[in-house]
XYZ file of C-alpha atoms in Angstrom:
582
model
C 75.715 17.132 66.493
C 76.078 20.790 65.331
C 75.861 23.067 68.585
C 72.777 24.949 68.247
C 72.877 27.349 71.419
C 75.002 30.026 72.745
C 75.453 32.056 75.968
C 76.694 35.799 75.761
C 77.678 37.931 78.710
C 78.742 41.269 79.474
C 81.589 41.813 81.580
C 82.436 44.458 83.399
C 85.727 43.192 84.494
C 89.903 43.507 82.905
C 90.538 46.163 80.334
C 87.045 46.398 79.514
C 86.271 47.812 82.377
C 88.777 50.063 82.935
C 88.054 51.506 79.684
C 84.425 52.131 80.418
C 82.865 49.393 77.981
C 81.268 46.620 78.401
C 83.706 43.495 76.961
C 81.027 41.026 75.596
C 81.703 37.282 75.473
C 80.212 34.385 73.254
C 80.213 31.232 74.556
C 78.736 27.657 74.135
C 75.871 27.026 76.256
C 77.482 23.712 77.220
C 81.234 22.213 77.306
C 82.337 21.932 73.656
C 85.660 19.294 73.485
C 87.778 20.885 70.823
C 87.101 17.889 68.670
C 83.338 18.629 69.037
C 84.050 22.162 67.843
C 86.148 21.014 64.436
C 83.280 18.939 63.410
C 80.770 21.307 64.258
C 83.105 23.882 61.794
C 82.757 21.000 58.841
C 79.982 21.950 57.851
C 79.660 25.471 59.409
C 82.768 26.601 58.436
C 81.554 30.067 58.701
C 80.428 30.030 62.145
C 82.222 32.727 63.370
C 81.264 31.988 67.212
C 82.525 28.385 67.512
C 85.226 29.514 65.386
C 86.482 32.007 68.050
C 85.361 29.664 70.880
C 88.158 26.926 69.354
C 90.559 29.723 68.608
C 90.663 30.277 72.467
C 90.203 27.138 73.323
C 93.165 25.771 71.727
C 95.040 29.463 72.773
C 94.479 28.788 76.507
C 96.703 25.478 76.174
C 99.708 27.722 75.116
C 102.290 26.417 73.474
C 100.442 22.758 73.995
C 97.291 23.528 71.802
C 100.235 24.640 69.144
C 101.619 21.052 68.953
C 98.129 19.477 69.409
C 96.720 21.792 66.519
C 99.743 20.308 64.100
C 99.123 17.208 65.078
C 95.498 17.639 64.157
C 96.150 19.672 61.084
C 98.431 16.540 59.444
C 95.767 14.239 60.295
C 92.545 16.013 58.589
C 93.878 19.552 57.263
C 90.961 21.894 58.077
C 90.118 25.903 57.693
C 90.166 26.480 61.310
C 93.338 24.792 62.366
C 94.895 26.551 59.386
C 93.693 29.667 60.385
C 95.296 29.480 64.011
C 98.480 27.702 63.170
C 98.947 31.127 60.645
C 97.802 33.415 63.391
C 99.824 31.856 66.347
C 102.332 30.080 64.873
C 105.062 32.186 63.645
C 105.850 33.415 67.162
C 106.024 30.355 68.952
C 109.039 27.624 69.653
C 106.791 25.098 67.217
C 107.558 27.560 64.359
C 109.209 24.812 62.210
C 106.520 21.828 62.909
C 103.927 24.829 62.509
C 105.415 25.595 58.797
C 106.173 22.266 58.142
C 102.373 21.396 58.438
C 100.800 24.280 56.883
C 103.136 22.855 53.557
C 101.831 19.406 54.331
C 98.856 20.094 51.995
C 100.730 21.543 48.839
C 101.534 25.087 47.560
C 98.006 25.128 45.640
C 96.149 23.804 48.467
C 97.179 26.390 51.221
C 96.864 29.045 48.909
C 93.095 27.793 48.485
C 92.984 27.549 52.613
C 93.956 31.257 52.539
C 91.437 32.177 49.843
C 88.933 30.703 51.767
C 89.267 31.078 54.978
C 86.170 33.359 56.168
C 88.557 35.674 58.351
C 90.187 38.805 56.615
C 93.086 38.937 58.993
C 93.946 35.077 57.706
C 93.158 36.077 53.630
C 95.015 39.324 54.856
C 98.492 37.178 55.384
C 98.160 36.855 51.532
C 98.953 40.657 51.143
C 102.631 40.128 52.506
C 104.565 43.486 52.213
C 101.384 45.210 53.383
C 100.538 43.098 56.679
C 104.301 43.976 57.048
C 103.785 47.753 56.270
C 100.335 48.016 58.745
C 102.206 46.394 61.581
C 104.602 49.307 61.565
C 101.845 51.558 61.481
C 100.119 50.275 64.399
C 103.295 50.339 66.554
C 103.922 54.239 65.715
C 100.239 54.829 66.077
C 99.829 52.957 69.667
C 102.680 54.697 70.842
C 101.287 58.098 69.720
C 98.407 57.480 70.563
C 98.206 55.470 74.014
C 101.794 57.304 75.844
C 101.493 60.773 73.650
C 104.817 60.269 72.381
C 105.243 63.014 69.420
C 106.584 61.416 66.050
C 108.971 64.546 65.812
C 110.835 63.498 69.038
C 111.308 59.952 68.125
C 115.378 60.083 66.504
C 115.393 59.162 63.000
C 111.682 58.224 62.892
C 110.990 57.360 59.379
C 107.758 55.367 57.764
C 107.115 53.031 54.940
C 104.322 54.080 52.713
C 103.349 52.549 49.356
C 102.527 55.084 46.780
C 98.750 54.145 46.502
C 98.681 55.544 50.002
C 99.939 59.190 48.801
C 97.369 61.893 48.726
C 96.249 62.954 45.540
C 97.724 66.594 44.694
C 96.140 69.721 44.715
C 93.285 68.121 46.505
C 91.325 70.137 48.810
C 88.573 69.963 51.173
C 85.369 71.695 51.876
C 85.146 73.110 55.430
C 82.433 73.007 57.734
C 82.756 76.808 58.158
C 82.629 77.904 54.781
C 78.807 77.408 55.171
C 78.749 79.974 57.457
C 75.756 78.740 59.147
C 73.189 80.402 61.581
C 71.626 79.929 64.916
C 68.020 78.412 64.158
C 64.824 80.494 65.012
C 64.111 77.370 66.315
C 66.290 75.663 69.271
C 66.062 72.462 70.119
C 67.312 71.461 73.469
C 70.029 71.724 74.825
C 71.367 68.595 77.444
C 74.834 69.476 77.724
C 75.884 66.002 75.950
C 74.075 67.081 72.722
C 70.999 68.571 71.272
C 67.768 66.738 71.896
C 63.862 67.600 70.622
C 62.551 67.158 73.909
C 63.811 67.560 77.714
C 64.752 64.027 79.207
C 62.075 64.122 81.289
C 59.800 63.886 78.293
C 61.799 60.808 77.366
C 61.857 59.527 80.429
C 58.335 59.468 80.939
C 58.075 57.291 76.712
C 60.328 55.317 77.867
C 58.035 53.886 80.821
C 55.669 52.637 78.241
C 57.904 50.408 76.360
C 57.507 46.700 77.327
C 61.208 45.254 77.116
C 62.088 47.953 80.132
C 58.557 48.010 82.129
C 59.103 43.941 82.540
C 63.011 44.268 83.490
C 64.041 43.661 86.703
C 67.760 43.615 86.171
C 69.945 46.498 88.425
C 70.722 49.874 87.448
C 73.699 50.888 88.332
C 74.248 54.906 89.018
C 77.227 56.762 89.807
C 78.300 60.513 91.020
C 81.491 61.617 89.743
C 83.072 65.272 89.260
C 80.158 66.989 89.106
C 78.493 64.435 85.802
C 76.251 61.101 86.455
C 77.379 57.279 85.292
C 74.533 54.966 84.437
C 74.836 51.268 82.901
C 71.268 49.613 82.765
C 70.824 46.249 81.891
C 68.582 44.288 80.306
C 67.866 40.426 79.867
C 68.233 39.028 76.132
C 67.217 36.179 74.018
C 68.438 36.011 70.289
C 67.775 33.329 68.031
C 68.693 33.309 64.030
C 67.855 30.997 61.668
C 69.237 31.698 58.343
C 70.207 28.610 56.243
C 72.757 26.462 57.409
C 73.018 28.759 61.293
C 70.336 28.407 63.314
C 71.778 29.243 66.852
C 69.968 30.954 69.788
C 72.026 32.886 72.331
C 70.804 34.302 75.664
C 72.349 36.949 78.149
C 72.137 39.995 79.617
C 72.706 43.526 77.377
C 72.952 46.710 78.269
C 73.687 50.259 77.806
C 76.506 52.877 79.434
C 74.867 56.781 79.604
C 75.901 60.114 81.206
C 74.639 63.561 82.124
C 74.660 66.073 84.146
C 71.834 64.795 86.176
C 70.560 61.533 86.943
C 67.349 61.511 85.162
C 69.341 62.532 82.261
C 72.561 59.869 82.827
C 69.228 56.980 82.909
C 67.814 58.069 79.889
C 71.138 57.822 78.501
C 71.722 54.423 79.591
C 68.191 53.195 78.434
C 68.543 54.658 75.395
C 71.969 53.177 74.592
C 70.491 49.480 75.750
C 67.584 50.232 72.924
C 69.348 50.949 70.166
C 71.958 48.168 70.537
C 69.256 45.413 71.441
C 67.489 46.719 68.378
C 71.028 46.438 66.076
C 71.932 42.662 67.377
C 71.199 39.822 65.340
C 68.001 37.631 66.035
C 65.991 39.970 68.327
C 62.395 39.508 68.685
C 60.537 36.807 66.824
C 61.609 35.537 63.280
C 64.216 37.797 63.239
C 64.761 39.638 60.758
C 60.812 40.067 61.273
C 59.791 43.153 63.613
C 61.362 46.177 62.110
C 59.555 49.116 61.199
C 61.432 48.913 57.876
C 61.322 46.034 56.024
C 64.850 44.291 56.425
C 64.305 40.629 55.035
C 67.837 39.418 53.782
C 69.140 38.908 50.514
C 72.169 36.738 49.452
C 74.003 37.506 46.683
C 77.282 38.860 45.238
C 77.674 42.331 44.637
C 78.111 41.706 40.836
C 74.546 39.710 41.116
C 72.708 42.537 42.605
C 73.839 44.989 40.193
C 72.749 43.066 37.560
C 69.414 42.840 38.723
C 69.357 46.815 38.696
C 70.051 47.425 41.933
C 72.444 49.652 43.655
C 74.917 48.364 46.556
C 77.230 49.536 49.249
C 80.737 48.117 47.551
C 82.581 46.754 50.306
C 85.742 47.845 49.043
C 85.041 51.346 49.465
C 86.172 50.496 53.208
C 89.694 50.274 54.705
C 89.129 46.535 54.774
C 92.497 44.025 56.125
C 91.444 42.379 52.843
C 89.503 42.835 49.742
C 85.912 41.929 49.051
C 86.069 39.467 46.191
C 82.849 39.174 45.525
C 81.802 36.896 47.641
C 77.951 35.739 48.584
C 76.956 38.246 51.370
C 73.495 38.724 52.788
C 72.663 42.260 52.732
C 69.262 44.502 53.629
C 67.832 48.001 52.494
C 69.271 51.022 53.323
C 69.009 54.698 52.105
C 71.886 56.574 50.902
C 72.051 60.465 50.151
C 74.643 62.111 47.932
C 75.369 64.065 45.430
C 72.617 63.082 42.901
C 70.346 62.784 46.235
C 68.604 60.182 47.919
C 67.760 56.685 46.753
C 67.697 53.336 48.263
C 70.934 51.084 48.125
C 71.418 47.481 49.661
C 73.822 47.190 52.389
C 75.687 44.170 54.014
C 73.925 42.683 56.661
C 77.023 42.116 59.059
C 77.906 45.859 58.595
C 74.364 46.848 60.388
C 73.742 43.919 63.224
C 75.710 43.314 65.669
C 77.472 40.386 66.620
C 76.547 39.005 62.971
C 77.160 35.371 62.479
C 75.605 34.085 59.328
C 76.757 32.107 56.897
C 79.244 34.220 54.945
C 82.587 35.105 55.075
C 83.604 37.978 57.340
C 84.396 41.358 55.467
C 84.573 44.149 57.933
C 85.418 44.335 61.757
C 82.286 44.481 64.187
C 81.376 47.830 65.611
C 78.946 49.936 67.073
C 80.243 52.860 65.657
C 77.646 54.860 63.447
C 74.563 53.277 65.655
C 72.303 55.637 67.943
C 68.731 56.377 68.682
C 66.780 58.979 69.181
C 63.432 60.939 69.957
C 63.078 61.388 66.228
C 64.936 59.674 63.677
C 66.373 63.010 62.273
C 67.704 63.141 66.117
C 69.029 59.879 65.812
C 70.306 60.016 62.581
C 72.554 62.992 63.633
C 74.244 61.255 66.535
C 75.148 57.978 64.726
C 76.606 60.787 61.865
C 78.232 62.585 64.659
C 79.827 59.353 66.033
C 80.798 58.310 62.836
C 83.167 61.841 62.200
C 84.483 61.368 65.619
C 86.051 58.182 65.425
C 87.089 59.019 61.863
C 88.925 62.096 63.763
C 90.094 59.903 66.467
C 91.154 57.014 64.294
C 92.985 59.528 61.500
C 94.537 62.444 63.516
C 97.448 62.177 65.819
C 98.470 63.510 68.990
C 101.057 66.774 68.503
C 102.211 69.029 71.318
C 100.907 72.324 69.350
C 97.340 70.931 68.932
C 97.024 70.242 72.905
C 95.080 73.063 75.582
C 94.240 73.516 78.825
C 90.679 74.974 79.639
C 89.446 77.689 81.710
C 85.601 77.849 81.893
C 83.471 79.784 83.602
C 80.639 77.522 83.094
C 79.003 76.210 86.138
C 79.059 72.343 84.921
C 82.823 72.151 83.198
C 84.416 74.826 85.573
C 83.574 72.713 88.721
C 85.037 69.343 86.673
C 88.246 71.187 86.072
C 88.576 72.569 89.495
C 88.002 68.842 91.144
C 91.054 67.372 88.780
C 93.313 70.785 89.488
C 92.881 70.093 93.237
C 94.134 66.070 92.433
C 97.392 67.902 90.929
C 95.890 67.252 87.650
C 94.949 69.551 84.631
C 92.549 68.270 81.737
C 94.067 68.852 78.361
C 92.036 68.657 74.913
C 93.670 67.355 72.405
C 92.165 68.609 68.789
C 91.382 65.990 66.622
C 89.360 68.074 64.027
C 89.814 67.038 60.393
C 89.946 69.129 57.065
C 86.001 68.965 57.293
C 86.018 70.999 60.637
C 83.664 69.519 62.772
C 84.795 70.069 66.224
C 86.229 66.495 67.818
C 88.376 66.721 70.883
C 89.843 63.983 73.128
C 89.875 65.171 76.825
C 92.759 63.609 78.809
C 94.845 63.345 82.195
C 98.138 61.963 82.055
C 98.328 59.663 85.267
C 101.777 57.831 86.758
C 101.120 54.870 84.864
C 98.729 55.584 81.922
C 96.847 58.344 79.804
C 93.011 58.442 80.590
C 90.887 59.671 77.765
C 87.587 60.226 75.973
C 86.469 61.671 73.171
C 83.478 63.691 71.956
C 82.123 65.713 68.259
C 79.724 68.046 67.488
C 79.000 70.830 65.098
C 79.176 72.429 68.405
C 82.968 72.816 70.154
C 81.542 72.877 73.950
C 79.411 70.215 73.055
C 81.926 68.210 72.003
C 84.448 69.537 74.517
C 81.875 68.469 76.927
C 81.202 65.212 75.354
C 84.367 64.243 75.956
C 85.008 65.569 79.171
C 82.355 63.796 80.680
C 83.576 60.523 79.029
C 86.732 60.659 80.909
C 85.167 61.315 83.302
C 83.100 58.228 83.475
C 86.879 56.481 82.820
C 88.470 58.084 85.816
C 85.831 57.019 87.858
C 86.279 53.416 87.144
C 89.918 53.722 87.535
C 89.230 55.270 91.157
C 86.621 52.441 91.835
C 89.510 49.786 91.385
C 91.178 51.247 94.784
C 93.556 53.480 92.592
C 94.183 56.947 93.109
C 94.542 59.380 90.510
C 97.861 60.169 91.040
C 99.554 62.411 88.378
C 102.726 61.646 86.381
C 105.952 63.060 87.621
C 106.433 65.321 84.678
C 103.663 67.293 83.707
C 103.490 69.506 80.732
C 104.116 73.293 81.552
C 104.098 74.783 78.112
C 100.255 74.131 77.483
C 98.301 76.876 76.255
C 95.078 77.621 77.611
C 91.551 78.465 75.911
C 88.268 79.364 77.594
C 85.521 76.959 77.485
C 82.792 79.177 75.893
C 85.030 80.870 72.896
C 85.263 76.942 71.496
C 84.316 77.320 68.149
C 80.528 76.275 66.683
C 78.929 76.408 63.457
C 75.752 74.455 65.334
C 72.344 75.716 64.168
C 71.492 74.795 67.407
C 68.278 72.630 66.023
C 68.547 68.911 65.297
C 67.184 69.110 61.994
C 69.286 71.941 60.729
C 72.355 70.210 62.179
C 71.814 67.460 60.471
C 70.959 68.640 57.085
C 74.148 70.282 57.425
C 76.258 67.624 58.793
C 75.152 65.884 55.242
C 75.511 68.635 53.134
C 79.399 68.712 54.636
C 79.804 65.100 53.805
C 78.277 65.741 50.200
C 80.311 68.231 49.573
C 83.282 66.336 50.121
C 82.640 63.413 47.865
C 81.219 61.020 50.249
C 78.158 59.333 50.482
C 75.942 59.000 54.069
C 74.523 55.581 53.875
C 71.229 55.298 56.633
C 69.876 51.929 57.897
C 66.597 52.213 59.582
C 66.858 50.075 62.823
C 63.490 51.129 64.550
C 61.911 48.175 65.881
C 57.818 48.216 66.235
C 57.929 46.462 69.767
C 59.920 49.401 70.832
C 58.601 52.418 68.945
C 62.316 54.294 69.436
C 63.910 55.692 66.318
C 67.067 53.245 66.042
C 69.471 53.811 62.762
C 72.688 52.630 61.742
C 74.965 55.498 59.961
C 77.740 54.675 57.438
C 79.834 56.588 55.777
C 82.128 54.998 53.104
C 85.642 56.954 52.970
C 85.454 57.988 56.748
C 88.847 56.232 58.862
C 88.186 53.299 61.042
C 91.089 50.638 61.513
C 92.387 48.014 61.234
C 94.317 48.932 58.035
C 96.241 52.268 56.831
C 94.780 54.803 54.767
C 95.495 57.234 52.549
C 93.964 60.087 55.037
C 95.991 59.149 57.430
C 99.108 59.044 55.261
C 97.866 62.880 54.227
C 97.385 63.868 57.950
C 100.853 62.756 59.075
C 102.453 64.493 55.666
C 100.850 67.806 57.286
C 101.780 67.441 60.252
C 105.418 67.269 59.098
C 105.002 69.862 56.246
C 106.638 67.851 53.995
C 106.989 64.110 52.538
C 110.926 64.383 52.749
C 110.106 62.564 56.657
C 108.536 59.501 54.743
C 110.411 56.865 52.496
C 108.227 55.806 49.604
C 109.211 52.132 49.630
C 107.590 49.146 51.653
């Protein structure tokens, strides 16, 4: 019998937690046997949840579920058990019964396995030299990134690049300063975190009227720390989807992560955050996709099918991707893009926009959140999923350098209290500029502890906004890391050559209105070439602006691009440091 239900879960618990995120689980709703899970995957194959659930099934046996997955694999060769033996089995002691089963089939028939396999990292394998040549990246990049170890100090520290990945000469970009933009005659306001429309309060008091929160019962959890507020609210979820062959229905508990400088304002982060992602996962509400403001009913089709029928479609392969689109069936819904010939509507892929998508496709990109937020107004919400979407582009493309580190001084009676409270620990907050040829302000905000670097990150057209942003995201970190009976104690060698900038000369080009700002924040993006892709998310149970931004071109792992290839080239000055050979 196919398994037709599913429990999720948030924990707060492990790395997750210590990172300030909520780790979310998918799980049958009952004991599945690992033999109950391969038949299930005969004729699901693409069931991406009982695919994982049998990855870690057979994982948690170690080195047992290797030789029980070969022994299963030369019985009935299967997708699944192909895809772990490729994953797991080339760094365990069954390497040679793991190879000499994947060869049991035939040279053409595991080729086919890889072809069809509906995970990129297992079609990836097919790409060889480059899995080989992204590996490397990732080491040089975690240790850069995670320990701030500067590529110049590393002895003889050379990378493989391919030549696609060189930057093309005598390109140039268009900087958010040379639109010299003004202060608006009309401000919107300001929450320290961001521009809003209204105060919180005036959100606060919408936000009472919606349903899903004035039935929930679940806690709220608030928190005090440094001078900001730490809220995670929770609320109770049902989704069910039933789209051809998956009809699954999973229930749990959501919820959303918000801070502030008060508490009213920390809540209506929190609620906010739980809004927009209940309103992004797959199979809310009744006959989902039903119940959108926007009509979202799915198509499925190939790219190539759609544009024969006229229309115009997000091309997957405009995206880093660990393996190309090959024009595959994909279900996709309407979206809005604006660029340089203006705005029109475009289809989109479905698992790009919902979270936790599992229908009956093969999987192209990586699940994220990035790009989603709400809003009092969808132009409001439409500029924070645009803002979120340049900072991790910054934080996923720039790389940490000595020169491009500070110290602030503020005189600014929420951050100069924050800094003071750290500087009395022993500890000084550094900024790290991540701000990329486009030059909207993104900053990481760190402390370098005895055992590990805490972090977070922020953007905005604004530089104390984002400074802030970020600030107060670490904040939320180091507050977790405290709550775990750890002090913050501070490495043994701390930096003493770090400059120091004041707080309020941070640069902004901010219009200081949420309209403005974002009309600008597009018009930056337009400029350079790339297109801003909008899904409207708004669900008519909730009546809270919801949208998904995307922005083709913009960095986001898992694979090396050529922007990040360009950034490191700068940051040396000149491609001598580089070998151009896989």
């Amino acid at each position: 019998m196919p398994v037709a239900n599913y429990n999720f879960q948030i924990k707060l618990t492990g790395s997750s937690y210590s990172h300030g995120q909520g780790g979310q689980t998918i799980t049958p709703a009952r004991e599945i046997t690992i033999q109950e899970a391969l038949d299930h995957l005969k004729t699901r194959p693409n069931d991406r949840f009982m695919r994982y659930h049998l990855l870690k099934s057979l994982t948690s046996l170690k080195e047992e579920g290797i030789k029980l997955a070969v022994e299963l694999f030369k019985q009935e060769p299967s997708l699944p058990l192909f895809g772990f033996l490729v994953k797991t089995g080339s760094s365990s002691s069954q390497y040679p019964a793991v190879m000499a089963a994947l060869q049991s089939p035939g040279r053409q028939a595991g080729l086919e396995m890889f072809r069809r396999h509906p995970s990129p990292s297992v079609r990836a394998v097919l790409k060889g030299e480059a899995i080989g040549l992204t590996s490397i990246w990732e080491r040089y990049f975690s240790l850069n990134r995670e320990r701030h170890l500067a590529f110049q100090s590393i002895p003889s520290f050379s990378l493989p690049i391919t030549t696609d990945l060189l930057p093309i000469k005598g390109e140039t970009a268009v900087n958010l300063a040379d639109f010299k933009p003004e202060v608006s005659a009309s401000i919107s306001f300001r929450t320290g975190t961001g521009l809003r429309t209204v105060k919180p309060m005036e959100t606060f008091a919408r936000l009472e009227s919606v349903k899903l929160l004035s039935d929930n019962d679940q806690p709220i959890s608030l928190a005090q720390y440094h001078g900001t507020y730490f809220a995670l609210f929770f609320t109770p979820s049902t989704r069910r989807v039933a789209v051809g062959p998956h009809e699954h229905t999973l229930t749990g508990t959501g919820h959303g992560s918000g801070k502030g400088l008060t508490q009213q304002a920390a809540l209506v982060s929190a609620v906010m955050e739980a809004l927009e992602r209940y309103s992004a996962a797959e199979g809310v509400g009744n006959n989902w996709p039903d119940g959108y403001v926007a009509d979202l009913s799915l198509t499925q089709k190939t790219l190539a099918e759609l544009r024969r029928d006229g229309l115009a479609a997000l091309d997957p392969n405009q995206f880093n991707l660990e393996y190309p689109y090959e024009n595959e069936p994909l279900h996709w819904v309407k979206g809005e893009v604006k660029n340089g010939s203006g705005e029109s509507p475009i289809m989109v892929p479905a698992q790009i926009v919902f979270e936790n998508s599992n229908l009956d496709e093969v999987e192209v990109f990586l699940t994220s959140s990035n790009g989603l937020a709400s809003g009092n107004t969808m132009a409001e919400a439409k500029l924070h999923a645009l803002l979120e979407v340049i900072e991790r582009d910054g934080d996923y493309s720039m790389y940490y350098q000595p020169a491009r580190t500070f110290a602030l001084s503020a005189e600014d009676k929420a951050i100069g209290p924050i800094i003071q409270a750290y500087g009395a620990k022993g500890l000084s907050v550094q900024l790290l500029d991540l701000t990329t040829e486009f030059g909207v302000p993104t900053y990481r905000a760190f402390i370098h502890l005895h055992d590990q670097i805490l972090s977070g990150s922020g953007a905005h057209l604004d530089g104390r906004i984002a400074a802030f942003r970020a600030i107060c995201e670490l904040n939320t970190k180091a507050f977790i890391y405290e709550r775990h009976n750890r002090s913050l104690t501070p490495a043994a060698e701390q930096r003493a050559d770090v400059r120091t900038m004041r707080f309020e000369t941070l640069p902004s080009f901010s219009t200081m209105n949420v309209e403005e700002d974002l009309a600008l924040a597009e018009r930056l993006m337009i400029a350079n070439g790339l297109s801003v892709v909008y899904v409207d998310l708004t669900r008519a149970d909730l009546g809270i602006p919801v949208v998904r931004a995307i922005v083709p071109g913009l960095d986001l792992p898992p694979v090396i691009s050529r922007r990040q290839v360009k950034h490191l080239l700068e940051m040396f000055g000149n491609e001598g440091q580089l070998s151009d050979q896989p």
